[in-house]
Amino acid sequence: IYSIGKYVNTTFNSGPILVKQVGEDAKIKEEANHDEVEKTELIIMVVGEAARADRFSLNGYEKETNPLLTKEDIINFSNMYSCGTSTAESVPCMFSIFGKADYDYKKGISTENVLDVLKGTNNIQVLWRDNNSDSKGNALRVDFEDFRTSKTNTICEEDGECRDEGMLVGLDDYINKHKGQDILIVLHQMGNHGPAYYKRYPKEFEKFTPICKSNQLEECTQEEVSNAYDNAILYTDYFLSKVINFLKPYSNEYETAMVYMSDHGESLGENGVYLHGLPYFMAPDNQKHIGALMWFDGEIKDEIDTDKLNTYKNNSFSQDNLFHTILGLFEVETEVYKKDMDIIHNASKPE
């Protein structure tokens, strides 16, 4: 009842939407040494789905749900929090200039986001590929590709379930088409979308058993629900590892990075609560405390003091930081950029 009332109130519009421009002064920072040829940046931003932090073995979970990421040189952010408890709220909020305290749906749809700011520099190409519901308004003014069906996604099951790894197919062509330009690719995962967690991963990732094979979660034991959910986290571990290994060959000619951040968390039957979407003020930590990590390679690693970043990676961060961190990664100068909100700023090596 609460959600229906909130949805109607926030989405009802009485007239045409006028989109306010943001960061019109945005430009890529010029390097002091003009004799050196600067490598362009290739960054993949993975937007996760319903991945709660405490189910990542990277964060101390007793089940090994991150066997592949553990082998990579990643920076794991163990205290990252969402700005909402649903995809419809968190996904537009995380790319918005507004923090959680100021964000609302109408502001979101009537104000440009960080993808618009990047594209506005005229030097940064932005592509959004979606294997979830859609971009929630983020990709209205950038390149968008729907990967939810076998028409575009080449890795789909007989039941129509398309896999996140299918979003990597054909990306080489996009990158080659835009040689000489900075590139941001956003991959929006199906991830741990409930309630049918057992459908979210191929059979070979069914490591934890027994599992719940129903979308009526209350009919299963909490152990069965947890196992199915954990198997989906295990598949996300595989997918993120595959993204990293996709980027590695490009590290000789690009500054490469991967940023992963889930949209929100999930309740798995604790205190009788399932799924997500409770009002933020009363939602349990499980719905707000999210998985998040970064990986860097190539020359970008020379610009970031990862040892220093590791000293504060467990500080409390939120999706409010993403807007400014993305601008910082692409070295975009604009009056809307807040250096103190950029997660990696303190780890940036002086020139």
Short mmCIF file of C-alpha atoms in Angstrom, two decimals, residues 55-58 61-71 197-198 200-213 223-238:
data_model
loop_
_atom_site.label_atom_id
_atom_site.label_comp_id
_atom_site.label_asym_id
_atom_site.label_seq_id
_atom_site.Cartn_x
_atom_site.Cartn_y
_atom_site.Cartn_z
CA ARG A 55 26.71 -12.35 1.24
CA PHE A 56 30.11 -11.52 -0.31
CA SER A 57 32.94 -13.66 1.06
CA LEU A 58 35.06 -10.56 0.35
CA TYR A 61 30.75 -14.29 4.62
CA GLU A 62 31.52 -17.86 5.61
CA LYS A 63 30.49 -19.37 2.26
CA GLU A 64 33.00 -18.80 -0.55
CA THR A 65 30.90 -16.71 -2.90
CA ASN A 66 33.81 -14.73 -4.40
CA PRO A 67 36.47 -17.31 -5.33
CA LEU A 68 37.46 -15.56 -8.58
CA LEU A 69 37.43 -11.93 -7.42
CA THR A 70 39.66 -12.93 -4.52
CA LYS A 71 42.36 -13.72 -7.10
CA TYR A 197 16.91 -16.65 -7.46
CA TYR A 198 17.34 -20.19 -8.80
CA ARG A 200 19.56 -16.26 -12.06
CA TYR A 201 22.52 -18.55 -12.69
CA PRO A 202 23.51 -21.48 -14.95
CA LYS A 203 23.26 -24.96 -13.47
CA GLU A 204 27.04 -25.26 -13.04
CA PHE A 205 26.92 -22.50 -10.42
CA GLU A 206 24.59 -24.45 -8.15
CA LYS A 207 27.29 -24.97 -5.52
CA PHE A 208 25.17 -24.43 -2.42
CA THR A 209 22.28 -26.85 -1.91
CA PRO A 210 19.44 -27.54 -1.25
CA ILE A 211 17.88 -24.61 -3.08
CA CYS A 212 14.46 -22.98 -3.27
CA LYS A 213 12.97 -23.69 -6.72
CA GLU A 223 18.37 -22.27 4.12
CA GLU A 224 16.96 -23.08 0.67
CA VAL A 225 16.29 -19.41 -0.06
CA SER A 226 19.79 -18.46 1.11
CA ASN A 227 21.48 -21.13 -0.98
CA ALA A 228 19.71 -20.09 -4.18
CA TYR A 229 20.57 -16.46 -3.47
CA ASP A 230 24.21 -17.30 -2.71
CA ASN A 231 24.55 -19.24 -5.97
CA ALA A 232 23.45 -16.10 -7.82
CA ILE A 233 26.15 -14.11 -5.97
CA LEU A 234 28.63 -16.80 -7.07
CA TYR A 235 27.56 -16.21 -10.69
CA THR A 236 28.04 -12.45 -10.24
CA ASP A 237 31.56 -13.22 -9.00
CA TYR A 238 32.16 -15.10 -12.27
#
